[in-house]
C-alpha cells in the first residue's frame, strides 16, 4: 500500500504533462498537415478542395454549435452536413485511419483556429 500512492501520483503527473497544451496542439498540427492540408488551407478564404479552416471555431459558434461537437461531426461523419457550395468530397474513414490519440491532438489543434 505504501508504494501505491507515489505510483498513482507519478502516473497522474505523467498524464498531466502529456495531455493538452502546446505539445498536443503541435502534434495535432502535424496530423492536420499529413491528412487534411491537401484539401484545406489555414489562410482565410483560400479554397483548395474544401473550405479554409481559418476561423472554423467562430463559424461553429456563430451557428450556435459547440465547436468541439461541430468539429467531431465534420471530421468523423462529414457527409452528415455538407458546407453549402462544396461537394461531398471529404474522406469518411478518418475515425478508422487515425488513432484516438491523433484524433484528440487534431481536435486540440483545430480548436485553436478561432
Ligand atoms: C479530399 C479532400 C479533403 C480532405 C483530405 C479533408 N477534407 Fe475536410 N472538407 C472537404 C470538403 C470538400 C469539405 C466541404 C464539404 C463538406 O462539408 O463535406 C470539407 C469540410 C470540412 C469541414 C467543415 C468546414 C466548415 O467550415 O464547416 C471541416 C471542419 C473539415 N473539412 C475538416 C477536415 C479535417 C480536420 C481533415 C483531416 C483530418 C479534412 N477535413 C480532410 C474536403 C476534404
mmCIF file with all atom_site columns, C-alpha atoms and ligand atoms in Angstrom:
data_model
loop_
_atom_site.group_PDB
_atom_site.id
_atom_site.type_symbol
_atom_site.label_atom_id
_atom_site.label_alt_id
_atom_site.label_comp_id
_atom_site.label_asym_id
_atom_site.label_entity_id
_atom_site.label_seq_id
_atom_site.pdbx_PDB_ins_code
_atom_site.Cartn_x
_atom_site.Cartn_y
_atom_site.Cartn_z
_atom_site.occupancy
_atom_site.B_iso_or_equiv
_atom_site.pdbx_formal_charge
_atom_site.auth_seq_id
_atom_site.auth_comp_id
_atom_site.auth_asym_id
_atom_site.auth_atom_id
_atom_site.pdbx_PDB_model_num
ATOM   1   C  CA  . UNK A 1 1   ? 0.000   0.000  0.000   1.00 0.00 ? 1   UNK A CA  1
ATOM   2   C  CA  . UNK A 1 2   ? 2.881   2.327  0.789   1.00 0.00 ? 2   UNK A CA  1
ATOM   3   C  CA  . UNK A 1 3   ? 4.027   2.157  -2.837  1.00 0.00 ? 3   UNK A CA  1
ATOM   4   C  CA  . UNK A 1 4   ? 0.682   2.721  -4.434  1.00 0.00 ? 4   UNK A CA  1
ATOM   5   C  CA  . UNK A 1 5   ? 0.284   6.408  -3.720  1.00 0.00 ? 5   UNK A CA  1
ATOM   6   C  CA  . UNK A 1 6   ? 3.603   7.566  -5.235  1.00 0.00 ? 6   UNK A CA  1
ATOM   7   C  CA  . UNK A 1 7   ? 2.890   5.407  -8.271  1.00 0.00 ? 7   UNK A CA  1
ATOM   8   C  CA  . UNK A 1 8   ? -0.539  6.899  -8.732  1.00 0.00 ? 8   UNK A CA  1
ATOM   9   C  CA  . UNK A 1 9   ? 0.942   10.365 -8.318  1.00 0.00 ? 9   UNK A CA  1
ATOM   10  C  CA  . UNK A 1 10  ? 3.608   9.631  -10.923 1.00 0.00 ? 10  UNK A CA  1
ATOM   11  C  CA  . UNK A 1 11  ? 1.059   8.263  -13.355 1.00 0.00 ? 11  UNK A CA  1
ATOM   12  C  CA  . UNK A 1 12  ? -1.104  11.339 -12.836 1.00 0.00 ? 12  UNK A CA  1
ATOM   13  C  CA  . UNK A 1 13  ? 1.838   13.694 -13.332 1.00 0.00 ? 13  UNK A CA  1
ATOM   14  C  CA  . UNK A 1 14  ? 2.819   11.844 -16.492 1.00 0.00 ? 14  UNK A CA  1
ATOM   15  C  CA  . UNK A 1 15  ? -0.701  12.169 -17.850 1.00 0.00 ? 15  UNK A CA  1
ATOM   16  C  CA  . UNK A 1 16  ? -0.898  15.830 -16.853 1.00 0.00 ? 16  UNK A CA  1
ATOM   17  C  CA  . UNK A 1 17  ? 2.309   16.564 -18.761 1.00 0.00 ? 17  UNK A CA  1
ATOM   18  C  CA  . UNK A 1 18  ? 1.258   14.834 -21.953 1.00 0.00 ? 18  UNK A CA  1
ATOM   19  C  CA  . UNK A 1 19  ? -2.367  15.998 -22.128 1.00 0.00 ? 19  UNK A CA  1
ATOM   20  C  CA  . UNK A 1 20  ? -3.481  19.281 -23.592 1.00 0.00 ? 20  UNK A CA  1
ATOM   21  C  CA  . UNK A 1 21  ? -1.372  22.320 -24.122 1.00 0.00 ? 21  UNK A CA  1
ATOM   22  C  CA  . UNK A 1 22  ? 1.047   23.356 -26.830 1.00 0.00 ? 22  UNK A CA  1
ATOM   23  C  CA  . UNK A 1 23  ? 2.565   19.924 -27.303 1.00 0.00 ? 23  UNK A CA  1
ATOM   24  C  CA  . UNK A 1 24  ? -0.774  18.283 -28.082 1.00 0.00 ? 24  UNK A CA  1
ATOM   25  C  CA  . UNK A 1 25  ? -1.657  21.121 -30.442 1.00 0.00 ? 25  UNK A CA  1
ATOM   26  C  CA  . UNK A 1 26  ? 1.698   20.799 -32.220 1.00 0.00 ? 26  UNK A CA  1
ATOM   27  C  CA  . UNK A 1 27  ? 1.081   17.103 -32.719 1.00 0.00 ? 27  UNK A CA  1
ATOM   28  C  CA  . UNK A 1 28  ? -2.410  17.911 -33.976 1.00 0.00 ? 28  UNK A CA  1
ATOM   29  C  CA  . UNK A 1 29  ? -0.969  20.351 -36.480 1.00 0.00 ? 29  UNK A CA  1
ATOM   30  C  CA  . UNK A 1 30  ? 1.234   17.572 -37.779 1.00 0.00 ? 30  UNK A CA  1
ATOM   31  C  CA  . UNK A 1 31  ? -1.793  15.266 -38.105 1.00 0.00 ? 31  UNK A CA  1
ATOM   32  C  CA  . UNK A 1 32  ? -3.510  18.101 -39.985 1.00 0.00 ? 32  UNK A CA  1
ATOM   33  C  CA  . UNK A 1 33  ? -0.534  18.603 -42.322 1.00 0.00 ? 33  UNK A CA  1
ATOM   34  C  CA  . UNK A 1 34  ? -0.415  14.905 -43.135 1.00 0.00 ? 34  UNK A CA  1
ATOM   35  C  CA  . UNK A 1 35  ? -4.155  14.265 -43.546 1.00 0.00 ? 35  UNK A CA  1
ATOM   36  C  CA  . UNK A 1 36  ? -6.022  17.484 -44.222 1.00 0.00 ? 36  UNK A CA  1
ATOM   37  C  CA  . UNK A 1 37  ? -3.750  20.163 -45.678 1.00 0.00 ? 37  UNK A CA  1
ATOM   38  C  CA  . UNK A 1 38  ? -4.020  18.747 -49.204 1.00 0.00 ? 38  UNK A CA  1
ATOM   39  C  CA  . UNK A 1 39  ? -7.644  19.937 -49.227 1.00 0.00 ? 39  UNK A CA  1
ATOM   40  C  CA  . UNK A 1 40  ? -7.817  22.606 -46.511 1.00 0.00 ? 40  UNK A CA  1
ATOM   41  C  CA  . UNK A 1 41  ? -5.838  25.840 -46.266 1.00 0.00 ? 41  UNK A CA  1
ATOM   42  C  CA  . UNK A 1 42  ? -5.347  27.618 -42.959 1.00 0.00 ? 42  UNK A CA  1
ATOM   43  C  CA  . UNK A 1 43  ? -5.354  31.001 -44.744 1.00 0.00 ? 43  UNK A CA  1
ATOM   44  C  CA  . UNK A 1 44  ? -8.756  32.727 -44.643 1.00 0.00 ? 44  UNK A CA  1
ATOM   45  C  CA  . UNK A 1 45  ? -10.727 32.403 -47.869 1.00 0.00 ? 45  UNK A CA  1
ATOM   46  C  CA  . UNK A 1 46  ? -8.240  30.141 -49.669 1.00 0.00 ? 46  UNK A CA  1
ATOM   47  C  CA  . UNK A 1 47  ? -10.130 27.218 -51.190 1.00 0.00 ? 47  UNK A CA  1
ATOM   48  C  CA  . UNK A 1 48  ? -8.152  24.144 -52.187 1.00 0.00 ? 48  UNK A CA  1
ATOM   49  C  CA  . UNK A 1 49  ? -10.760 21.362 -52.390 1.00 0.00 ? 49  UNK A CA  1
ATOM   50  C  CA  . UNK A 1 50  ? -12.568 22.167 -49.151 1.00 0.00 ? 50  UNK A CA  1
ATOM   51  C  CA  . UNK A 1 51  ? -13.101 25.485 -47.362 1.00 0.00 ? 51  UNK A CA  1
ATOM   52  C  CA  . UNK A 1 52  ? -10.252 27.182 -45.492 1.00 0.00 ? 52  UNK A CA  1
ATOM   53  C  CA  . UNK A 1 53  ? -10.363 26.185 -41.853 1.00 0.00 ? 53  UNK A CA  1
ATOM   54  C  CA  . UNK A 1 54  ? -9.232  29.570 -40.549 1.00 0.00 ? 54  UNK A CA  1
ATOM   55  C  CA  . UNK A 1 55  ? -11.946 30.794 -38.199 1.00 0.00 ? 55  UNK A CA  1
ATOM   56  C  CA  . UNK A 1 56  ? -13.751 27.459 -38.108 1.00 0.00 ? 56  UNK A CA  1
ATOM   57  C  CA  . UNK A 1 57  ? -14.324 27.757 -34.340 1.00 0.00 ? 57  UNK A CA  1
ATOM   58  C  CA  . UNK A 1 58  ? -16.045 31.137 -34.741 1.00 0.00 ? 58  UNK A CA  1
ATOM   59  C  CA  . UNK A 1 59  ? -18.202 29.752 -37.554 1.00 0.00 ? 59  UNK A CA  1
ATOM   60  C  CA  . UNK A 1 60  ? -19.313 26.874 -35.361 1.00 0.00 ? 60  UNK A CA  1
ATOM   61  C  CA  . UNK A 1 61  ? -20.130 29.254 -32.517 1.00 0.00 ? 61  UNK A CA  1
ATOM   62  C  CA  . UNK A 1 62  ? -21.989 31.583 -34.891 1.00 0.00 ? 62  UNK A CA  1
ATOM   63  C  CA  . UNK A 1 63  ? -24.176 28.621 -35.901 1.00 0.00 ? 63  UNK A CA  1
ATOM   64  C  CA  . UNK A 1 64  ? -24.941 28.053 -32.238 1.00 0.00 ? 64  UNK A CA  1
ATOM   65  C  CA  . UNK A 1 65  ? -22.992 24.789 -32.202 1.00 0.00 ? 65  UNK A CA  1
ATOM   66  C  CA  . UNK A 1 66  ? -20.444 23.680 -29.655 1.00 0.00 ? 66  UNK A CA  1
ATOM   67  C  CA  . UNK A 1 67  ? -17.127 23.903 -31.580 1.00 0.00 ? 67  UNK A CA  1
ATOM   68  C  CA  . UNK A 1 68  ? -15.880 20.535 -30.401 1.00 0.00 ? 68  UNK A CA  1
ATOM   69  C  CA  . UNK A 1 69  ? -19.130 18.800 -31.391 1.00 0.00 ? 69  UNK A CA  1
ATOM   70  C  CA  . UNK A 1 70  ? -19.096 20.668 -34.719 1.00 0.00 ? 70  UNK A CA  1
ATOM   71  C  CA  . UNK A 1 71  ? -15.552 19.529 -35.474 1.00 0.00 ? 71  UNK A CA  1
ATOM   72  C  CA  . UNK A 1 72  ? -16.220 15.947 -34.441 1.00 0.00 ? 72  UNK A CA  1
ATOM   73  C  CA  . UNK A 1 73  ? -19.173 15.764 -36.778 1.00 0.00 ? 73  UNK A CA  1
ATOM   74  C  CA  . UNK A 1 74  ? -17.275 17.464 -39.616 1.00 0.00 ? 74  UNK A CA  1
ATOM   75  C  CA  . UNK A 1 75  ? -14.313 15.078 -39.336 1.00 0.00 ? 75  UNK A CA  1
ATOM   76  C  CA  . UNK A 1 76  ? -15.930 11.792 -38.284 1.00 0.00 ? 76  UNK A CA  1
ATOM   77  C  CA  . UNK A 1 77  ? -19.235 11.933 -40.202 1.00 0.00 ? 77  UNK A CA  1
ATOM   78  C  CA  . UNK A 1 78  ? -18.555 14.555 -42.886 1.00 0.00 ? 78  UNK A CA  1
ATOM   79  C  CA  . UNK A 1 79  ? -21.471 13.501 -45.080 1.00 0.00 ? 79  UNK A CA  1
ATOM   80  C  CA  . UNK A 1 80  ? -23.928 14.362 -42.283 1.00 0.00 ? 80  UNK A CA  1
ATOM   81  C  CA  . UNK A 1 81  ? -23.689 18.063 -43.129 1.00 0.00 ? 81  UNK A CA  1
ATOM   82  C  CA  . UNK A 1 82  ? -22.205 19.473 -46.320 1.00 0.00 ? 82  UNK A CA  1
ATOM   83  C  CA  . UNK A 1 83  ? -20.900 23.036 -46.362 1.00 0.00 ? 83  UNK A CA  1
ATOM   84  C  CA  . UNK A 1 84  ? -23.052 24.978 -48.873 1.00 0.00 ? 84  UNK A CA  1
ATOM   85  C  CA  . UNK A 1 85  ? -21.260 25.447 -52.194 1.00 0.00 ? 85  UNK A CA  1
ATOM   86  C  CA  . UNK A 1 86  ? -18.983 22.431 -51.723 1.00 0.00 ? 86  UNK A CA  1
ATOM   87  C  CA  . UNK A 1 87  ? -19.159 18.847 -52.917 1.00 0.00 ? 87  UNK A CA  1
ATOM   88  C  CA  . UNK A 1 88  ? -19.264 15.842 -50.615 1.00 0.00 ? 88  UNK A CA  1
ATOM   89  C  CA  . UNK A 1 89  ? -15.588 15.046 -51.176 1.00 0.00 ? 89  UNK A CA  1
ATOM   90  C  CA  . UNK A 1 90  ? -14.265 14.680 -47.691 1.00 0.00 ? 90  UNK A CA  1
ATOM   91  C  CA  . UNK A 1 91  ? -12.952 11.183 -46.834 1.00 0.00 ? 91  UNK A CA  1
ATOM   92  C  CA  . UNK A 1 92  ? -15.279 9.309  -44.470 1.00 0.00 ? 92  UNK A CA  1
ATOM   93  C  CA  . UNK A 1 93  ? -12.731 6.989  -42.859 1.00 0.00 ? 93  UNK A CA  1
ATOM   94  C  CA  . UNK A 1 94  ? -10.724 9.261  -40.549 1.00 0.00 ? 94  UNK A CA  1
ATOM   95  C  CA  . UNK A 1 95  ? -12.122 7.551  -37.465 1.00 0.00 ? 95  UNK A CA  1
ATOM   96  C  CA  . UNK A 1 96  ? -10.574 4.308  -38.710 1.00 0.00 ? 96  UNK A CA  1
ATOM   97  C  CA  . UNK A 1 97  ? -7.396  5.811  -40.187 1.00 0.00 ? 97  UNK A CA  1
ATOM   98  C  CA  . UNK A 1 98  ? -6.378  7.998  -37.239 1.00 0.00 ? 98  UNK A CA  1
ATOM   99  C  CA  . UNK A 1 99  ? -5.677  6.685  -33.760 1.00 0.00 ? 99  UNK A CA  1
ATOM   100 C  CA  . UNK A 1 100 ? -7.765  8.070  -30.864 1.00 0.00 ? 100 UNK A CA  1
ATOM   101 C  CA  . UNK A 1 101 ? -4.657  9.963  -29.688 1.00 0.00 ? 101 UNK A CA  1
ATOM   102 C  CA  . UNK A 1 102 ? -4.106  11.507 -33.111 1.00 0.00 ? 102 UNK A CA  1
ATOM   103 C  CA  . UNK A 1 103 ? -7.767  12.499 -33.297 1.00 0.00 ? 103 UNK A CA  1
ATOM   104 C  CA  . UNK A 1 104 ? -7.576  14.086 -29.843 1.00 0.00 ? 104 UNK A CA  1
ATOM   105 C  CA  . UNK A 1 105 ? -4.478  16.039 -30.904 1.00 0.00 ? 105 UNK A CA  1
ATOM   106 C  CA  . UNK A 1 106 ? -6.157  17.032 -34.177 1.00 0.00 ? 106 UNK A CA  1
ATOM   107 C  CA  . UNK A 1 107 ? -9.211  18.425 -32.342 1.00 0.00 ? 107 UNK A CA  1
ATOM   108 C  CA  . UNK A 1 108 ? -6.956  20.295 -29.885 1.00 0.00 ? 108 UNK A CA  1
ATOM   109 C  CA  . UNK A 1 109 ? -5.230  21.926 -32.865 1.00 0.00 ? 109 UNK A CA  1
ATOM   110 C  CA  . UNK A 1 110 ? -8.463  22.685 -34.752 1.00 0.00 ? 110 UNK A CA  1
ATOM   111 C  CA  . UNK A 1 111 ? -9.893  24.338 -31.626 1.00 0.00 ? 111 UNK A CA  1
ATOM   112 C  CA  . UNK A 1 112 ? -7.080  26.920 -31.829 1.00 0.00 ? 112 UNK A CA  1
ATOM   113 C  CA  . UNK A 1 113 ? -8.417  28.082 -35.236 1.00 0.00 ? 113 UNK A CA  1
ATOM   114 C  CA  . UNK A 1 114 ? -10.599 30.788 -33.787 1.00 0.00 ? 114 UNK A CA  1
HETATM 115 C  C1  . LIG B 2 .   ? -10.149 15.143 -50.292 1.00 0.00 ? 1   LIG B C1  1
HETATM 116 C  C2  . LIG B 2 .   ? -10.261 16.445 -49.707 1.00 0.00 ? 1   LIG B C2  1
HETATM 117 C  C3  . LIG B 2 .   ? -10.461 16.592 -48.215 1.00 0.00 ? 1   LIG B C3  1
HETATM 118 C  C4  . LIG B 2 .   ? -9.678  16.095 -47.204 1.00 0.00 ? 1   LIG B C4  1
HETATM 119 C  C5  . LIG B 2 .   ? -8.438  15.227 -47.321 1.00 0.00 ? 1   LIG B C5  1
HETATM 120 C  C6  . LIG B 2 .   ? -10.233 16.618 -45.966 1.00 0.00 ? 1   LIG B C6  1
HETATM 121 N  N1  . LIG B 2 .   ? -11.319 17.384 -46.224 1.00 0.00 ? 1   LIG B N1  1
HETATM 122 FE FE1 . LIG B 2 .   ? -12.421 18.430 -44.870 1.00 0.00 ? 1   LIG B FE1 1
HETATM 123 N  N2  . LIG B 2 .   ? -13.712 19.000 -46.332 1.00 0.00 ? 1   LIG B N2  1
HETATM 124 C  C7  . LIG B 2 .   ? -13.546 18.736 -47.684 1.00 0.00 ? 1   LIG B C7  1
HETATM 125 C  C8  . LIG B 2 .   ? -14.669 19.311 -48.414 1.00 0.00 ? 1   LIG B C8  1
HETATM 126 C  C9  . LIG B 2 .   ? -14.865 19.248 -49.932 1.00 0.00 ? 1   LIG B C9  1
HETATM 127 C  C10 . LIG B 2 .   ? -15.491 19.940 -47.460 1.00 0.00 ? 1   LIG B C10 1
HETATM 128 C  C11 . LIG B 2 .   ? -16.819 20.678 -47.727 1.00 0.00 ? 1   LIG B C11 1
HETATM 129 C  C12 . LIG B 2 .   ? -17.922 19.680 -47.949 1.00 0.00 ? 1   LIG B C12 1
HETATM 130 C  C13 . LIG B 2 .   ? -18.362 19.036 -46.663 1.00 0.00 ? 1   LIG B C13 1
HETATM 131 O  O1  . LIG B 2 .   ? -18.918 19.730 -45.806 1.00 0.00 ? 1   LIG B O1  1
HETATM 132 O  O2  . LIG B 2 .   ? -18.108 17.818 -46.511 1.00 0.00 ? 1   LIG B O2  1
HETATM 133 C  C14 . LIG B 2 .   ? -14.862 19.729 -46.156 1.00 0.00 ? 1   LIG B C14 1
HETATM 134 C  C15 . LIG B 2 .   ? -15.352 20.216 -44.944 1.00 0.00 ? 1   LIG B C15 1
HETATM 135 C  C16 . LIG B 2 .   ? -14.652 20.214 -43.751 1.00 0.00 ? 1   LIG B C16 1
HETATM 136 C  C17 . LIG B 2 .   ? -15.054 20.886 -42.540 1.00 0.00 ? 1   LIG B C17 1
HETATM 137 C  C18 . LIG B 2 .   ? -16.274 21.781 -42.347 1.00 0.00 ? 1   LIG B C18 1
HETATM 138 C  C19 . LIG B 2 .   ? -15.805 23.210 -42.537 1.00 0.00 ? 1   LIG B C19 1
HETATM 139 C  C20 . LIG B 2 .   ? -16.839 24.277 -42.258 1.00 0.00 ? 1   LIG B C20 1
HETATM 140 O  O3  . LIG B 2 .   ? -16.469 25.446 -42.399 1.00 0.00 ? 1   LIG B O3  1
HETATM 141 O  O4  . LIG B 2 .   ? -17.978 23.963 -41.918 1.00 0.00 ? 1   LIG B O4  1
HETATM 142 C  C21 . LIG B 2 .   ? -14.100 20.627 -41.597 1.00 0.00 ? 1   LIG B C21 1
HETATM 143 C  C22 . LIG B 2 .   ? -14.059 21.138 -40.162 1.00 0.00 ? 1   LIG B C22 1
HETATM 144 C  C23 . LIG B 2 .   ? -13.119 19.779 -42.223 1.00 0.00 ? 1   LIG B C23 1
HETATM 145 N  N3  . LIG B 2 .   ? -13.478 19.537 -43.523 1.00 0.00 ? 1   LIG B N3  1
HETATM 146 C  C24 . LIG B 2 .   ? -12.010 19.291 -41.571 1.00 0.00 ? 1   LIG B C24 1
HETATM 147 C  C25 . LIG B 2 .   ? -11.118 18.393 -42.146 1.00 0.00 ? 1   LIG B C25 1
HETATM 148 C  C26 . LIG B 2 .   ? -10.041 17.781 -41.424 1.00 0.00 ? 1   LIG B C26 1
HETATM 149 C  C27 . LIG B 2 .   ? -9.692  18.059 -39.972 1.00 0.00 ? 1   LIG B C27 1
HETATM 150 C  C28 . LIG B 2 .   ? -9.407  16.933 -42.279 1.00 0.00 ? 1   LIG B C28 1
HETATM 151 C  C29 . LIG B 2 .   ? -8.261  15.998 -41.997 1.00 0.00 ? 1   LIG B C29 1
HETATM 152 C  C30 . LIG B 2 .   ? -8.441  15.037 -40.928 1.00 0.00 ? 1   LIG B C30 1
HETATM 153 C  C31 . LIG B 2 .   ? -10.077 17.046 -43.571 1.00 0.00 ? 1   LIG B C31 1
HETATM 154 N  N4  . LIG B 2 .   ? -11.112 17.930 -43.443 1.00 0.00 ? 1   LIG B N4  1
HETATM 155 C  C32 . LIG B 2 .   ? -9.701  16.372 -44.724 1.00 0.00 ? 1   LIG B C32 1
HETATM 156 C  C33 . LIG B 2 .   ? -12.516 18.057 -48.271 1.00 0.00 ? 1   LIG B C33 1
HETATM 157 C  C34 . LIG B 2 .   ? -11.509 17.399 -47.601 1.00 0.00 ? 1   LIG B C34 1
#
